[in-house]
């Protein structure tokens, strides 16, 4: 549950940026803590209740993209990535691995504050990333999704773990099985934001999910593409007894 005063963890190896961002957030009614790298970030997450992480991509040691992927697999703390201005791939990979939003450096502090508030509003409205499928096991085609454990199980009992982004996308499509969903709809339903021009985030996420659930990537049968329409999960679903 989100704290009355949101607690933001700012992770950046540049002390000037850390200090400036924390001062600005505290000035606008938030509690802010700092970490200079992923190691200090992990310690802060253990010792305090964090509502959102502002995470720089370029850091010594474990970089922000690796830390984002790791955190998205083990928890639900929202993450806002800070990326270099021209690193489009960092933004795409970050969103694929579980980041909730990104902001390019250099940035306007007012925009950072607005992005943080928007993410906090979305996370406070979201009871569970599993949506209506929380606590359930769902069969689709040759797979079973275990929503509590965030794994899919094949017909021979072999398990495949899902990243946070994979899981959110699959849940959205299972809840709307056999419906064609546009890229804009998928972006809104999975991330709560609109697609930008030439934004390939959803296409890349679909490709990643297909690699996990399709038997033949050249002829996908579970997630089908509709030209100028979007994507559709072409399978019936069955909620299994727990």
Short mmCIF file of C-alpha atoms in Angstrom, two decimals:
data_model
loop_
_atom_site.label_atom_id
_atom_site.label_comp_id
_atom_site.label_asym_id
_atom_site.label_seq_id
_atom_site.Cartn_x
_atom_site.Cartn_y
_atom_site.Cartn_z
CA UNK A 1 0.00 0.00 0.00
CA UNK A 2 1.37 3.39 -0.95
CA UNK A 3 2.50 5.58 1.96
CA UNK A 4 0.60 8.87 2.67
CA UNK A 5 3.89 10.66 1.95
CA UNK A 6 5.45 8.88 -1.05
CA UNK A 7 8.98 7.67 -0.44
CA UNK A 8 11.16 8.02 -3.55
CA UNK A 9 14.58 6.40 -3.92
CA UNK A 10 16.91 8.28 -6.28
CA UNK A 11 19.67 6.05 -7.66
CA UNK A 12 22.38 7.90 -9.59
CA UNK A 13 26.17 7.87 -9.37
CA UNK A 14 26.34 11.67 -9.78
CA UNK A 15 26.02 13.27 -6.35
CA UNK A 16 24.92 16.62 -7.81
CA UNK A 17 21.95 15.00 -9.57
CA UNK A 18 21.02 12.90 -6.53
CA UNK A 19 21.08 15.88 -4.19
CA UNK A 20 19.24 18.21 -6.56
CA UNK A 21 16.47 15.72 -7.31
CA UNK A 22 15.99 14.82 -3.65
CA UNK A 23 15.78 18.47 -2.62
CA UNK A 24 13.23 19.17 -5.33
CA UNK A 25 11.06 16.17 -4.41
CA UNK A 26 11.15 17.03 -0.70
CA UNK A 27 10.23 20.62 -1.54
CA UNK A 28 7.09 19.23 -3.20
CA UNK A 29 5.92 17.08 -0.34
CA UNK A 30 7.72 13.79 -0.92
CA UNK A 31 10.21 11.87 1.14
CA UNK A 32 13.43 11.16 -0.76
CA UNK A 33 16.39 8.85 -0.17
CA UNK A 34 19.57 8.46 -2.17
CA UNK A 35 21.78 5.66 -3.46
CA UNK A 36 24.89 5.97 -5.60
CA UNK A 37 24.72 2.47 -7.12
CA UNK A 38 22.73 -0.78 -7.25
CA UNK A 39 24.33 -2.10 -4.06
CA UNK A 40 23.19 0.91 -2.04
CA UNK A 41 19.79 0.70 -3.77
CA UNK A 42 19.33 -2.91 -2.60
CA UNK A 43 20.22 -1.94 0.96
CA UNK A 44 17.71 0.93 0.89
CA UNK A 45 14.97 -1.37 -0.40
CA UNK A 46 15.57 -3.76 2.50
CA UNK A 47 15.70 -1.08 5.19
CA UNK A 48 12.81 1.14 4.11
CA UNK A 49 9.44 1.17 2.41
CA UNK A 50 10.02 2.59 -1.07
CA UNK A 51 7.10 3.67 -3.28
CA UNK A 52 9.08 4.43 -6.46
CA UNK A 53 12.66 4.25 -7.74
CA UNK A 54 14.22 6.88 -10.00
CA UNK A 55 16.99 4.82 -11.59
CA UNK A 56 19.84 6.01 -13.79
CA UNK A 57 20.78 3.66 -16.64
CA UNK A 58 24.51 4.49 -16.74
CA UNK A 59 26.09 3.51 -13.40
CA UNK A 60 29.31 1.78 -12.38
CA UNK A 61 28.95 -1.85 -11.32
CA UNK A 62 25.50 -3.20 -12.10
CA UNK A 63 23.92 -0.81 -14.61
CA UNK A 64 20.37 0.48 -14.43
CA UNK A 65 18.97 -1.83 -17.10
CA UNK A 66 20.27 -4.93 -15.33
CA UNK A 67 18.99 -3.66 -11.97
CA UNK A 68 15.60 -2.85 -13.51
CA UNK A 69 15.26 -6.36 -14.95
CA UNK A 70 16.25 -7.95 -11.65
CA UNK A 71 13.83 -5.85 -9.62
CA UNK A 72 10.95 -6.44 -12.02
CA UNK A 73 11.33 -10.20 -11.50
CA UNK A 74 11.31 -10.01 -7.70
CA UNK A 75 9.03 -7.12 -6.75
CA UNK A 76 6.47 -4.54 -7.79
CA UNK A 77 8.14 -1.23 -6.90
CA UNK A 78 7.55 1.16 -9.83
CA UNK A 79 10.68 2.28 -11.68
CA UNK A 80 11.32 5.47 -13.66
CA UNK A 81 14.48 5.20 -15.75
CA UNK A 82 16.79 8.11 -16.47
CA UNK A 83 18.39 7.58 -19.89
CA UNK A 84 20.89 9.38 -22.08
CA UNK A 85 19.21 11.67 -24.60
CA UNK A 86 20.09 9.63 -27.69
CA UNK A 87 19.91 6.09 -26.29
CA UNK A 88 16.64 4.87 -27.80
CA UNK A 89 17.62 1.22 -27.25
CA UNK A 90 18.07 1.83 -23.52
CA UNK A 91 14.51 3.15 -23.32
CA UNK A 92 13.10 0.21 -25.28
CA UNK A 93 14.99 -2.39 -23.27
CA UNK A 94 14.11 -0.66 -20.01
CA UNK A 95 10.39 -0.70 -20.77
CA UNK A 96 10.62 -4.32 -21.91
CA UNK A 97 12.29 -5.36 -18.67
CA UNK A 98 9.73 -3.73 -16.40
CA UNK A 99 10.32 0.02 -16.13
CA UNK A 100 7.11 2.03 -15.79
CA UNK A 101 8.39 5.10 -17.63
CA UNK A 102 11.57 6.86 -18.72
CA UNK A 103 12.93 10.37 -18.87
CA UNK A 104 15.86 11.54 -20.97
CA UNK A 105 18.75 13.51 -19.51
CA UNK A 106 18.97 16.42 -19.21
CA UNK A 107 15.46 16.78 -17.83
CA UNK A 108 13.21 19.45 -16.37
CA UNK A 109 12.57 18.78 -12.65
CA UNK A 110 8.92 19.73 -13.11
CA UNK A 111 8.53 17.01 -15.75
CA UNK A 112 10.24 14.47 -13.48
CA UNK A 113 7.81 15.36 -10.69
CA UNK A 114 4.84 15.06 -13.06
CA UNK A 115 6.03 11.63 -14.29
CA UNK A 116 6.52 10.41 -10.71
CA UNK A 117 3.06 11.57 -9.67
CA UNK A 118 1.50 9.90 -12.73
CA UNK A 119 3.21 6.57 -11.96
CA UNK A 120 2.15 6.76 -8.31
CA UNK A 121 -1.45 7.40 -9.35
CA UNK A 122 -1.40 4.40 -11.67
CA UNK A 123 0.22 2.11 -9.11
CA UNK A 124 -2.26 3.13 -6.41
CA UNK A 125 -5.13 2.16 -8.72
CA UNK A 126 -3.56 -1.18 -9.64
CA UNK A 127 -4.42 -3.84 -7.10
CA UNK A 128 -2.41 -6.57 -8.83
CA UNK A 129 -0.53 -6.87 -12.13
CA UNK A 130 -2.50 -10.12 -12.59
CA UNK A 131 -5.77 -8.16 -12.75
CA UNK A 132 -8.84 -10.40 -12.73
CA UNK A 133 -6.58 -13.46 -13.06
CA UNK A 134 -4.88 -12.93 -9.67
CA UNK A 135 -4.53 -16.17 -7.73
CA UNK A 136 -5.66 -18.29 -10.68
CA UNK A 137 -4.18 -20.88 -13.01
CA UNK A 138 -5.20 -20.39 -16.63
CA UNK A 139 -4.86 -22.87 -19.47
CA UNK A 140 -4.36 -21.53 -23.00
CA UNK A 141 -3.33 -23.77 -25.87
CA UNK A 142 -0.49 -25.98 -24.59
CA UNK A 143 0.36 -23.67 -21.69
CA UNK A 144 -0.80 -23.06 -18.13
CA UNK A 145 -0.15 -19.66 -16.54
CA UNK A 146 0.40 -19.73 -12.78
CA UNK A 147 -0.42 -16.11 -11.97
CA UNK A 148 0.83 -16.26 -8.37
CA UNK A 149 4.26 -17.54 -9.38
CA UNK A 150 4.44 -15.69 -12.71
CA UNK A 151 5.48 -18.77 -14.66
CA UNK A 152 4.05 -20.65 -17.61
CA UNK A 153 4.09 -24.44 -17.61
CA UNK A 154 4.12 -26.58 -20.75
CA UNK A 155 2.46 -29.96 -21.31
CA UNK A 156 5.46 -31.80 -19.89
CA UNK A 157 5.57 -29.72 -16.71
CA UNK A 158 8.54 -27.57 -17.71
CA UNK A 159 8.36 -24.05 -16.32
CA UNK A 160 9.34 -20.76 -17.96
CA UNK A 161 9.65 -17.63 -15.83
CA UNK A 162 8.11 -14.38 -17.02
CA UNK A 163 9.55 -10.92 -16.59
CA UNK A 164 7.26 -8.24 -15.23
CA UNK A 165 6.71 -6.90 -18.76
CA UNK A 166 6.01 -10.39 -20.16
CA UNK A 167 3.56 -11.10 -17.36
CA UNK A 168 1.61 -7.85 -17.71
CA UNK A 169 1.32 -8.26 -21.47
CA UNK A 170 0.21 -11.89 -21.27
CA UNK A 171 -2.40 -11.11 -18.60
CA UNK A 172 -3.83 -8.26 -20.68
CA UNK A 173 -4.12 -10.54 -23.72
CA UNK A 174 -5.56 -13.47 -21.76
CA UNK A 175 -8.22 -11.22 -20.26
CA UNK A 176 -9.15 -10.22 -23.83
CA UNK A 177 -8.53 -13.49 -25.64
CA UNK A 178 -9.55 -13.47 -29.33
CA UNK A 179 -9.88 -9.67 -29.31
CA UNK A 180 -7.68 -7.62 -31.64
CA UNK A 181 -5.85 -5.02 -29.56
CA UNK A 182 -4.07 -2.05 -31.13
CA UNK A 183 -0.59 -1.02 -30.08
CA UNK A 184 -2.07 2.05 -28.38
CA UNK A 185 -4.50 -0.12 -26.40
CA UNK A 186 -1.77 -2.53 -25.36
CA UNK A 187 0.51 0.30 -24.25
CA UNK A 188 -2.26 1.91 -22.22
CA UNK A 189 -3.32 -1.38 -20.64
CA UNK A 190 0.20 -2.53 -19.76
CA UNK A 191 1.92 0.75 -18.92
CA UNK A 192 -0.80 3.36 -18.53
CA UNK A 193 0.75 5.66 -21.09
CA UNK A 194 0.30 6.54 -24.74
CA UNK A 195 2.61 5.37 -27.51
CA UNK A 196 5.00 7.90 -28.96
CA UNK A 197 5.58 8.29 -32.72
CA UNK A 198 7.71 5.40 -34.06
CA UNK A 199 7.53 3.74 -30.63
CA UNK A 200 8.35 0.03 -31.07
CA UNK A 201 7.97 -0.94 -27.41
CA UNK A 202 4.87 -3.10 -27.87
CA UNK A 203 6.25 -4.81 -30.99
CA UNK A 204 9.43 -5.71 -29.10
CA UNK A 205 7.47 -6.98 -26.11
CA UNK A 206 5.29 -9.11 -28.39
CA UNK A 207 8.45 -10.58 -29.96
CA UNK A 208 9.87 -11.43 -26.53
CA UNK A 209 6.65 -13.10 -25.42
CA UNK A 210 6.38 -15.03 -28.67
CA UNK A 211 9.85 -16.47 -28.10
CA UNK A 212 8.52 -18.01 -24.91
CA UNK A 213 5.13 -19.36 -26.01
CA UNK A 214 5.24 -20.03 -29.76
CA UNK A 215 6.37 -23.36 -31.23
CA UNK A 216 7.32 -21.74 -34.55
CA UNK A 217 8.41 -18.11 -34.46
CA UNK A 218 8.18 -17.84 -38.25
CA UNK A 219 4.53 -18.91 -38.15
CA UNK A 220 3.12 -17.69 -34.84
CA UNK A 221 -0.28 -19.20 -34.01
CA UNK A 222 -0.95 -18.00 -30.47
CA UNK A 223 -0.25 -14.29 -30.90
CA UNK A 224 -1.37 -13.30 -34.36
CA UNK A 225 -0.67 -10.01 -36.11
CA UNK A 226 -3.41 -8.03 -37.83
CA UNK A 227 -2.08 -5.60 -40.42
CA UNK A 228 -2.92 -2.00 -39.41
CA UNK A 229 -4.89 -3.47 -36.53
CA UNK A 230 -2.70 -4.87 -33.82
CA UNK A 231 -2.30 -8.20 -32.07
CA UNK A 232 -4.64 -10.94 -30.90
CA UNK A 233 -4.24 -13.91 -28.56
CA UNK A 234 -5.84 -16.57 -30.74
CA UNK A 235 -6.65 -19.19 -28.11
CA UNK A 236 -9.50 -20.12 -25.80
CA UNK A 237 -8.76 -19.89 -22.09
CA UNK A 238 -9.84 -22.09 -19.20
CA UNK A 239 -9.58 -21.20 -15.52
CA UNK A 240 -8.42 -24.32 -13.70
CA UNK A 241 -9.42 -25.49 -10.26
CA UNK A 242 -6.81 -24.54 -7.67
#
